[in-house]
mmCIF file of N, CA and C in Angstrom:
data_model
loop_
_atom_site.group_PDB
_atom_site.id
_atom_site.type_symbol
_atom_site.label_atom_id
_atom_site.label_comp_id
_atom_site.label_asym_id
_atom_site.label_seq_id
_atom_site.Cartn_x
_atom_site.Cartn_y
_atom_site.Cartn_z
ATOM 1 N N UNK A 6 15.694 -61.670 -250.170
ATOM 2 C CA UNK A 6 17.135 -61.998 -250.190
ATOM 3 C C UNK A 6 17.362 -63.513 -250.328
ATOM 4 N N UNK A 7 16.527 -64.292 -249.618
ATOM 5 C CA UNK A 7 16.703 -65.737 -249.694
ATOM 6 C C UNK A 7 16.449 -66.222 -251.111
ATOM 7 N N UNK A 8 15.417 -65.704 -251.733
ATOM 8 C CA UNK A 8 15.088 -66.148 -253.133
ATOM 9 C C UNK A 8 16.215 -65.810 -254.112
ATOM 10 N N UNK A 9 16.922 -64.739 -253.817
ATOM 11 C CA UNK A 9 17.989 -64.296 -254.730
ATOM 12 C C UNK A 9 19.309 -65.121 -254.515
ATOM 13 N N UNK A 10 19.486 -65.722 -253.341
ATOM 14 C CA UNK A 10 20.747 -66.381 -253.033
ATOM 15 C C UNK A 10 20.670 -67.900 -252.850
ATOM 16 N N UNK A 11 19.485 -68.429 -252.597
ATOM 17 C CA UNK A 11 19.386 -69.857 -252.240
ATOM 18 C C UNK A 11 18.707 -70.637 -253.383
ATOM 19 N N UNK A 12 19.190 -71.853 -253.552
ATOM 20 C CA UNK A 12 18.543 -72.765 -254.482
ATOM 21 C C UNK A 12 17.665 -73.762 -253.802
ATOM 22 N N UNK A 13 17.957 -74.065 -252.554
ATOM 23 C CA UNK A 13 17.177 -75.040 -251.768
ATOM 24 C C UNK A 13 16.807 -74.405 -250.431
ATOM 25 N N UNK A 14 15.633 -74.747 -249.911
ATOM 26 C CA UNK A 14 15.157 -74.258 -248.642
ATOM 27 C C UNK A 14 14.443 -75.323 -247.824
ATOM 28 N N UNK A 15 14.365 -75.070 -246.512
ATOM 29 C CA UNK A 15 13.548 -75.849 -245.632
ATOM 30 C C UNK A 15 12.691 -74.933 -244.852
ATOM 31 N N UNK A 16 11.411 -75.222 -244.727
ATOM 32 C CA UNK A 16 10.484 -74.370 -243.982
ATOM 33 C C UNK A 16 10.157 -75.075 -242.680
ATOM 34 N N UNK A 17 10.484 -74.399 -241.570
ATOM 35 C CA UNK A 17 10.232 -74.966 -240.213
ATOM 36 C C UNK A 17 9.042 -74.256 -239.655
ATOM 37 N N UNK A 18 8.256 -74.985 -238.899
ATOM 38 C CA UNK A 18 7.140 -74.401 -238.124
ATOM 39 C C UNK A 18 6.964 -75.197 -236.824
ATOM 40 N N UNK A 19 7.146 -74.457 -235.724
ATOM 41 C CA UNK A 19 7.045 -75.060 -234.414
ATOM 42 C C UNK A 19 7.995 -76.238 -234.237
ATOM 43 N N UNK A 20 9.192 -76.072 -234.812
ATOM 44 C CA UNK A 20 10.243 -77.079 -234.688
ATOM 45 C C UNK A 20 10.163 -78.242 -235.624
ATOM 46 N N UNK A 21 9.163 -78.240 -236.509
ATOM 47 C CA UNK A 21 8.990 -79.328 -237.484
ATOM 48 C C UNK A 21 9.248 -78.823 -238.907
ATOM 49 N N UNK A 22 9.818 -79.665 -239.741
ATOM 50 C CA UNK A 22 9.993 -79.320 -241.149
ATOM 51 C C UNK A 22 8.680 -79.584 -241.860
ATOM 52 N N UNK A 23 8.115 -78.509 -242.433
ATOM 53 C CA UNK A 23 6.829 -78.648 -243.131
ATOM 54 C C UNK A 23 7.003 -78.711 -244.623
ATOM 55 N N UNK A 24 8.158 -78.311 -245.133
ATOM 56 C CA UNK A 24 8.538 -78.440 -246.553
ATOM 57 C C UNK A 24 10.010 -78.229 -246.716
ATOM 58 N N UNK A 25 10.540 -78.915 -247.704
ATOM 59 C CA UNK A 25 11.949 -78.725 -248.030
ATOM 60 C C UNK A 25 12.172 -79.136 -249.471
ATOM 61 N N UNK A 26 13.194 -78.537 -250.063
ATOM 62 C CA UNK A 26 13.579 -78.944 -251.416
ATOM 63 C C UNK A 26 14.025 -77.747 -252.207
ATOM 64 N N UNK A 27 14.028 -77.909 -253.568
ATOM 65 C CA UNK A 27 14.462 -76.841 -254.464
ATOM 66 C C UNK A 27 13.487 -75.749 -254.404
ATOM 67 N N UNK A 28 13.961 -74.534 -254.193
ATOM 68 C CA UNK A 28 13.107 -73.347 -254.081
ATOM 69 C C UNK A 28 12.194 -73.195 -255.243
ATOM 70 N N UNK A 29 12.673 -73.288 -256.444
ATOM 71 C CA UNK A 29 11.876 -73.047 -257.651
ATOM 72 C C UNK A 29 10.709 -74.051 -257.739
ATOM 73 N N UNK A 30 10.967 -75.316 -257.316
ATOM 74 C CA UNK A 30 9.892 -76.336 -257.361
ATOM 75 C C UNK A 30 8.846 -76.077 -256.258
ATOM 76 N N UNK A 31 9.328 -75.637 -255.097
ATOM 77 C CA UNK A 31 8.358 -75.385 -253.984
ATOM 78 C C UNK A 31 7.475 -74.215 -254.374
ATOM 79 N N UNK A 32 8.037 -73.180 -254.956
ATOM 80 C CA UNK A 32 7.229 -72.022 -255.348
ATOM 81 C C UNK A 32 6.244 -72.375 -256.482
ATOM 82 N N UNK A 33 6.659 -73.225 -257.384
ATOM 83 C CA UNK A 33 5.824 -73.572 -258.535
ATOM 84 C C UNK A 33 4.697 -74.522 -258.114
ATOM 85 N N UNK A 34 4.848 -75.281 -257.012
ATOM 86 C CA UNK A 34 3.917 -76.244 -256.576
ATOM 87 C C UNK A 34 2.697 -75.640 -255.859
ATOM 88 N N UNK A 35 2.756 -74.356 -255.534
ATOM 89 C CA UNK A 35 1.673 -73.738 -254.838
ATOM 90 C C UNK A 35 0.412 -73.612 -255.712
ATOM 91 N N UNK A 36 -0.664 -73.187 -255.104
ATOM 92 C CA UNK A 36 -1.917 -72.990 -255.870
ATOM 93 C C UNK A 36 -1.712 -71.788 -256.745
ATOM 94 N N UNK A 37 -2.031 -71.887 -258.040
ATOM 95 C CA UNK A 37 -1.912 -70.724 -258.942
ATOM 96 C C UNK A 37 -2.882 -69.666 -258.520
ATOM 97 N N UNK A 38 -2.455 -68.405 -258.663
ATOM 98 C CA UNK A 38 -3.290 -67.273 -258.198
ATOM 99 C C UNK A 38 -3.329 -66.161 -259.218
ATOM 100 N N UNK A 39 -4.312 -65.340 -259.069
ATOM 101 C CA UNK A 39 -4.407 -64.105 -259.898
ATOM 102 C C UNK A 39 -4.365 -62.941 -258.959
ATOM 103 N N UNK A 40 -3.694 -61.870 -259.374
ATOM 104 C CA UNK A 40 -3.771 -60.626 -258.665
ATOM 105 C C UNK A 40 -4.695 -59.702 -259.414
ATOM 106 N N UNK A 41 -5.819 -59.305 -258.780
ATOM 107 C CA UNK A 41 -6.886 -58.542 -259.363
ATOM 108 C C UNK A 41 -6.888 -57.126 -258.770
ATOM 109 N N UNK A 42 -6.871 -56.121 -259.628
ATOM 110 C CA UNK A 42 -6.934 -54.772 -259.209
ATOM 111 C C UNK A 42 -8.338 -54.234 -259.513
ATOM 112 N N UNK A 43 -8.997 -53.706 -258.467
ATOM 113 C CA UNK A 43 -10.366 -53.124 -258.576
ATOM 114 C C UNK A 43 -10.556 -52.103 -257.483
ATOM 115 N N UNK A 44 -11.285 -51.039 -257.803
ATOM 116 C CA UNK A 44 -11.577 -50.085 -256.753
ATOM 117 C C UNK A 44 -12.706 -50.557 -255.834
ATOM 118 N N UNK A 45 -13.376 -51.570 -256.162
ATOM 119 C CA UNK A 45 -14.525 -52.144 -255.381
ATOM 120 C C UNK A 45 -14.139 -53.458 -254.768
ATOM 121 N N UNK A 46 -13.152 -53.419 -253.856
ATOM 122 C CA UNK A 46 -12.623 -54.662 -253.311
ATOM 123 C C UNK A 46 -13.657 -55.386 -252.469
ATOM 124 N N UNK A 47 -14.457 -54.704 -251.685
ATOM 125 C CA UNK A 47 -15.458 -55.402 -250.843
ATOM 126 C C UNK A 47 -16.468 -56.116 -251.700
ATOM 127 N N UNK A 48 -16.988 -55.426 -252.726
ATOM 128 C CA UNK A 48 -17.970 -56.052 -253.648
ATOM 129 C C UNK A 48 -17.334 -57.240 -254.373
ATOM 130 N N UNK A 49 -16.064 -57.146 -254.751
ATOM 131 C CA UNK A 49 -15.393 -58.215 -255.469
ATOM 132 C C UNK A 49 -15.205 -59.392 -254.566
ATOM 133 N N UNK A 50 -14.791 -59.218 -253.329
ATOM 134 C CA UNK A 50 -14.602 -60.278 -252.366
ATOM 135 C C UNK A 50 -15.920 -61.008 -252.160
ATOM 136 N N UNK A 51 -17.023 -60.269 -251.956
ATOM 137 C CA UNK A 51 -18.336 -60.865 -251.771
ATOM 138 C C UNK A 51 -18.705 -61.746 -252.976
ATOM 139 N N UNK A 52 -18.554 -61.173 -254.163
ATOM 140 C CA UNK A 52 -18.969 -61.890 -255.420
ATOM 141 C C UNK A 52 -18.158 -63.167 -255.555
ATOM 142 N N UNK A 53 -16.876 -63.120 -255.302
ATOM 143 C CA UNK A 53 -16.051 -64.315 -255.409
ATOM 144 C C UNK A 53 -16.368 -65.359 -254.399
ATOM 145 N N UNK A 54 -16.526 -64.921 -253.176
ATOM 146 C CA UNK A 54 -16.848 -65.874 -252.073
ATOM 147 C C UNK A 54 -18.200 -66.494 -252.273
ATOM 148 N N UNK A 55 -19.156 -65.664 -252.764
ATOM 149 C CA UNK A 55 -20.496 -66.218 -253.076
ATOM 150 C C UNK A 55 -20.433 -67.318 -254.106
ATOM 151 N N UNK A 56 -19.400 -67.316 -254.968
ATOM 152 C CA UNK A 56 -19.270 -68.326 -256.005
ATOM 153 C C UNK A 56 -18.172 -69.334 -255.552
ATOM 154 N N UNK A 57 -17.829 -69.416 -254.317
ATOM 155 C CA UNK A 57 -16.915 -70.340 -253.712
ATOM 156 C C UNK A 57 -15.510 -70.300 -254.355
ATOM 157 N N UNK A 58 -15.072 -69.063 -254.591
ATOM 158 C CA UNK A 58 -13.745 -68.773 -255.126
ATOM 159 C C UNK A 58 -12.943 -68.129 -254.012
ATOM 160 N N UNK A 59 -11.813 -68.753 -253.693
ATOM 161 C CA UNK A 59 -10.972 -68.262 -252.610
ATOM 162 C C UNK A 59 -10.302 -66.927 -252.975
ATOM 163 N N UNK A 60 -10.388 -66.020 -252.027
ATOM 164 C CA UNK A 60 -9.805 -64.649 -252.270
ATOM 165 C C UNK A 60 -9.408 -64.046 -250.906
ATOM 166 N N UNK A 61 -8.320 -63.271 -251.020
ATOM 167 C CA UNK A 61 -7.960 -62.446 -249.827
ATOM 168 C C UNK A 61 -7.387 -61.137 -250.315
ATOM 169 N N UNK A 62 -7.540 -60.129 -249.462
ATOM 170 C CA UNK A 62 -7.075 -58.787 -249.724
ATOM 171 C C UNK A 62 -5.562 -58.720 -249.439
ATOM 172 N N UNK A 63 -4.766 -58.216 -250.363
ATOM 173 C CA UNK A 63 -3.325 -58.005 -250.162
ATOM 174 C C UNK A 63 -3.034 -56.551 -250.473
ATOM 175 N N UNK A 64 -1.811 -56.152 -250.304
ATOM 176 C CA UNK A 64 -1.404 -54.758 -250.511
ATOM 177 C C UNK A 64 -1.758 -54.282 -251.913
ATOM 178 N N UNK A 65 -1.510 -55.058 -252.880
ATOM 179 C CA UNK A 65 -1.662 -54.646 -254.304
ATOM 180 C C UNK A 65 -3.094 -54.908 -254.842
ATOM 181 N N UNK A 66 -3.970 -55.465 -254.142
ATOM 182 C CA UNK A 66 -5.304 -55.751 -254.643
ATOM 183 C C UNK A 66 -5.921 -56.975 -253.995
ATOM 184 N N UNK A 67 -6.425 -57.883 -254.822
ATOM 185 C CA UNK A 67 -7.035 -59.128 -254.400
ATOM 186 C C UNK A 67 -6.277 -60.268 -254.907
ATOM 187 N N UNK A 68 -5.902 -61.235 -254.062
ATOM 188 C CA UNK A 68 -5.236 -62.434 -254.509
ATOM 189 C C UNK A 68 -6.281 -63.544 -254.565
ATOM 190 N N UNK A 69 -6.509 -64.040 -255.750
ATOM 191 C CA UNK A 69 -7.598 -65.023 -255.975
ATOM 192 C C UNK A 69 -6.985 -66.350 -256.314
ATOM 193 N N UNK A 70 -7.352 -67.394 -255.526
ATOM 194 C CA UNK A 70 -6.898 -68.743 -255.751
ATOM 195 C C UNK A 70 -7.628 -69.336 -256.956
ATOM 196 N N UNK A 71 -6.813 -69.982 -257.781
ATOM 197 C CA UNK A 71 -7.409 -70.631 -259.007
ATOM 198 C C UNK A 71 -7.611 -72.079 -258.817
ATOM 199 N N UNK A 72 -7.541 -72.602 -257.587
ATOM 200 C CA UNK A 72 -7.860 -73.979 -257.349
ATOM 201 C C UNK A 72 -9.338 -74.188 -257.654
ATOM 202 N N UNK A 73 -9.645 -75.064 -258.631
ATOM 203 C CA UNK A 73 -11.033 -75.380 -258.939
ATOM 204 C C UNK A 73 -11.670 -74.402 -259.819
ATOM 205 N N UNK A 74 -10.969 -73.426 -260.337
ATOM 206 C CA UNK A 74 -11.578 -72.394 -261.224
ATOM 207 C C UNK A 74 -10.518 -71.989 -262.253
ATOM 208 N N UNK A 75 -10.869 -70.994 -263.086
ATOM 209 C CA UNK A 75 -9.928 -70.504 -264.072
ATOM 210 C C UNK A 75 -9.915 -69.012 -264.064
ATOM 211 N N UNK A 76 -8.961 -68.396 -264.701
ATOM 212 C CA UNK A 76 -8.870 -66.931 -264.792
ATOM 213 C C UNK A 76 -10.108 -66.372 -265.510
ATOM 214 N N UNK A 77 -10.522 -66.924 -266.653
ATOM 215 C CA UNK A 77 -11.752 -66.382 -267.288
ATOM 216 C C UNK A 77 -12.991 -66.475 -266.410
ATOM 217 N N UNK A 78 -13.112 -67.537 -265.616
ATOM 218 C CA UNK A 78 -14.249 -67.714 -264.737
ATOM 219 C C UNK A 78 -14.211 -66.623 -263.645
ATOM 220 N N UNK A 79 -13.030 -66.349 -263.116
ATOM 221 C CA UNK A 79 -12.934 -65.268 -262.108
ATOM 222 C C UNK A 79 -13.340 -63.925 -262.677
ATOM 223 N N UNK A 80 -12.813 -63.574 -263.815
ATOM 224 C CA UNK A 80 -13.156 -62.280 -264.463
ATOM 225 C C UNK A 80 -14.637 -62.262 -264.784
ATOM 226 N N UNK A 81 -15.157 -63.326 -265.307
ATOM 227 C CA UNK A 81 -16.593 -63.409 -265.598
ATOM 228 C C UNK A 81 -17.487 -63.197 -264.392
ATOM 229 N N UNK A 82 -17.057 -63.768 -263.256
ATOM 230 C CA UNK A 82 -17.841 -63.662 -262.030
ATOM 231 C C UNK A 82 -17.837 -62.167 -261.597
ATOM 232 N N UNK A 83 -16.696 -61.557 -261.674
ATOM 233 C CA UNK A 83 -16.619 -60.124 -261.287
ATOM 234 C C UNK A 83 -17.439 -59.244 -262.249
ATOM 235 N N UNK A 84 -17.342 -59.471 -263.486
ATOM 236 C CA UNK A 84 -18.068 -58.609 -264.460
ATOM 237 C C UNK A 84 -19.576 -58.793 -264.228
ATOM 238 N N UNK A 85 -20.051 -60.028 -264.095
ATOM 239 C CA UNK A 85 -21.501 -60.271 -263.890
ATOM 240 C C UNK A 85 -21.986 -59.597 -262.614
ATOM 241 N N UNK A 86 -21.078 -59.460 -261.605
ATOM 242 C CA UNK A 86 -21.451 -58.812 -260.364
ATOM 243 C C UNK A 86 -21.346 -57.306 -260.413
ATOM 244 N N UNK A 87 -20.924 -56.786 -261.594
ATOM 245 C CA UNK A 87 -20.839 -55.364 -261.735
ATOM 246 C C UNK A 87 -19.537 -54.782 -261.151
ATOM 247 N N UNK A 88 -18.552 -55.559 -260.878
ATOM 248 C CA UNK A 88 -17.335 -55.089 -260.303
ATOM 249 C C UNK A 88 -16.388 -54.610 -261.383
ATOM 250 N N UNK A 89 -15.950 -53.344 -261.358
ATOM 251 C CA UNK A 89 -14.987 -52.886 -262.352
ATOM 252 C C UNK A 89 -13.653 -53.538 -262.099
ATOM 253 N N UNK A 90 -13.083 -54.148 -263.185
ATOM 254 C CA UNK A 90 -11.798 -54.800 -263.109
ATOM 255 C C UNK A 90 -10.814 -53.954 -263.885
ATOM 256 N N UNK A 91 -9.767 -53.475 -263.188
ATOM 257 C CA UNK A 91 -8.766 -52.643 -263.840
ATOM 258 C C UNK A 91 -7.569 -53.428 -264.358
ATOM 259 N N UNK A 92 -7.245 -54.496 -263.640
ATOM 260 C CA UNK A 92 -6.062 -55.313 -264.114
ATOM 261 C C UNK A 92 -6.228 -56.718 -263.516
ATOM 262 N N UNK A 93 -5.748 -57.705 -264.232
ATOM 263 C CA UNK A 93 -5.700 -59.072 -263.815
ATOM 264 C C UNK A 93 -4.380 -59.643 -264.307
ATOM 265 N N UNK A 94 -3.636 -60.248 -263.450
ATOM 266 C CA UNK A 94 -2.376 -60.900 -263.919
ATOM 267 C C UNK A 94 -2.046 -62.080 -262.955
ATOM 268 N N UNK A 95 -1.457 -63.065 -263.619
ATOM 269 C CA UNK A 95 -1.066 -64.258 -262.831
ATOM 270 C C UNK A 95 -0.029 -63.831 -261.857
ATOM 271 N N UNK A 96 -0.107 -64.380 -260.675
ATOM 272 C CA UNK A 96 0.812 -64.081 -259.591
ATOM 273 C C UNK A 96 1.621 -65.272 -259.245
ATOM 274 N N UNK A 97 2.902 -65.082 -259.241
ATOM 275 C CA UNK A 97 3.833 -66.153 -258.788
ATOM 276 C C UNK A 97 4.029 -66.012 -257.324
ATOM 277 N N UNK A 98 3.907 -67.088 -256.579
ATOM 278 C CA UNK A 98 4.087 -67.037 -255.142
ATOM 279 C C UNK A 98 5.541 -66.689 -254.859
ATOM 280 N N UNK A 99 5.762 -65.919 -253.797
ATOM 281 C CA UNK A 99 7.106 -65.713 -253.319
ATOM 282 C C UNK A 99 7.332 -66.530 -252.021
ATOM 283 N N UNK A 100 8.538 -66.495 -251.551
ATOM 284 C CA UNK A 100 8.862 -67.347 -250.422
ATOM 285 C C UNK A 100 8.070 -66.950 -249.186
ATOM 286 N N UNK A 101 7.768 -65.652 -248.980
ATOM 287 C CA UNK A 101 7.007 -65.225 -247.866
ATOM 288 C C UNK A 101 5.585 -65.795 -247.898
ATOM 289 N N UNK A 102 4.989 -65.768 -249.078
ATOM 290 C CA UNK A 102 3.653 -66.311 -249.192
ATOM 291 C C UNK A 102 3.649 -67.832 -249.040
ATOM 292 N N UNK A 103 4.666 -68.499 -249.547
ATOM 293 C CA UNK A 103 4.754 -69.944 -249.430
ATOM 294 C C UNK A 103 4.865 -70.284 -247.915
ATOM 295 N N UNK A 104 5.701 -69.561 -247.183
ATOM 296 C CA UNK A 104 5.824 -69.796 -245.767
ATOM 297 C C UNK A 104 4.492 -69.620 -245.068
ATOM 298 N N UNK A 105 3.813 -68.513 -245.340
ATOM 299 C CA UNK A 105 2.546 -68.251 -244.719
ATOM 300 C C UNK A 105 1.516 -69.342 -244.992
ATOM 301 N N UNK A 106 1.414 -69.769 -246.286
ATOM 302 C CA UNK A 106 0.491 -70.817 -246.641
ATOM 303 C C UNK A 106 0.788 -72.142 -245.950
ATOM 304 N N UNK A 107 2.101 -72.490 -245.890
ATOM 305 C CA UNK A 107 2.424 -73.775 -245.253
ATOM 306 C C UNK A 107 2.224 -73.728 -243.747
ATOM 307 N N UNK A 108 2.556 -72.651 -243.077
ATOM 308 C CA UNK A 108 2.387 -72.575 -241.635
ATOM 309 C C UNK A 108 0.917 -72.446 -241.238
ATOM 310 N N UNK A 109 0.117 -71.733 -242.065
ATOM 311 C CA UNK A 109 -1.306 -71.583 -241.813
ATOM 312 C C UNK A 109 -2.016 -72.940 -241.945
ATOM 313 N N UNK A 110 -1.597 -73.705 -242.946
ATOM 314 C CA UNK A 110 -2.140 -75.063 -243.173
ATOM 315 C C UNK A 110 -1.829 -75.925 -241.994
ATOM 316 N N UNK A 111 -0.628 -75.842 -241.477
ATOM 317 C CA UNK A 111 -0.201 -76.662 -240.339
ATOM 318 C C UNK A 111 -0.985 -76.281 -239.116
ATOM 319 N N UNK A 112 -1.169 -74.958 -238.862
ATOM 320 C CA UNK A 112 -1.980 -74.521 -237.736
ATOM 321 C C UNK A 112 -3.382 -75.007 -237.821
ATOM 322 N N UNK A 113 -4.000 -74.956 -239.035
ATOM 323 C CA UNK A 113 -5.379 -75.407 -239.224
ATOM 324 C C UNK A 113 -5.493 -76.884 -238.943
ATOM 325 N N UNK A 114 -4.515 -77.677 -239.364
ATOM 326 C CA UNK A 114 -4.510 -79.118 -239.086
ATOM 327 C C UNK A 114 -4.378 -79.393 -237.601
ATOM 328 N N UNK A 115 -3.511 -78.635 -236.917
ATOM 329 C CA UNK A 115 -3.332 -78.788 -235.437
ATOM 330 C C UNK A 115 -4.655 -78.504 -234.746
ATOM 331 N N UNK A 116 -5.439 -77.441 -235.146
ATOM 332 C CA UNK A 116 -6.669 -77.120 -234.502
ATOM 333 C C UNK A 116 -7.698 -78.246 -234.728
ATOM 334 N N UNK A 117 -7.769 -78.742 -235.891
ATOM 335 C CA UNK A 117 -8.764 -79.845 -236.188
ATOM 336 C C UNK A 117 -8.398 -81.092 -235.371
ATOM 337 N N UNK A 118 -7.081 -81.419 -235.309
ATOM 338 C CA UNK A 118 -6.646 -82.563 -234.496
ATOM 339 C C UNK A 118 -6.913 -82.396 -233.047
ATOM 340 N N UNK A 119 -6.712 -81.181 -232.517
ATOM 341 C CA UNK A 119 -6.957 -80.915 -231.065
ATOM 342 C C UNK A 119 -8.421 -81.006 -230.787
ATOM 343 N N UNK A 120 -9.271 -80.475 -231.667
ATOM 344 C CA UNK A 120 -10.765 -80.524 -231.412
ATOM 345 C C UNK A 120 -11.249 -81.955 -231.545
ATOM 346 N N UNK A 121 -10.668 -82.745 -232.460
ATOM 347 C CA UNK A 121 -11.067 -84.153 -232.626
ATOM 348 C C UNK A 121 -10.715 -85.021 -231.435
ATOM 349 N N UNK A 122 -9.704 -84.621 -230.700
ATOM 350 C CA UNK A 122 -9.248 -85.459 -229.554
ATOM 351 C C UNK A 122 -10.028 -85.169 -228.268
ATOM 352 N N UNK A 123 -10.911 -84.199 -228.336
ATOM 353 C CA UNK A 123 -11.700 -83.858 -227.102
ATOM 354 C C UNK A 123 -12.864 -84.758 -226.921
#
């Protein structure tokens, strides 16, 4: 609903603004991803992680980060590992994913800072 009605947003986490601005620009600034459909998700995740390619399981399949790699490299990695690939498509981040990414990054930074101060 927010994406359909708002042009600008602010993302708050633990009382702090972690991002704000035009919604379209914030969504476009995220890491490009691919949505991969395969019946062998476990094998696909292992193959991608073995090749240092970020991936996570989502409702529709596997969401693969393209930071430091390309779509053809991802598909090639899966094919070489014997993973059947049914579909691959670029995935545009939605507001929910942007929020999760921003707040997870903030939490990870907090943990590193807390451990560093010990």
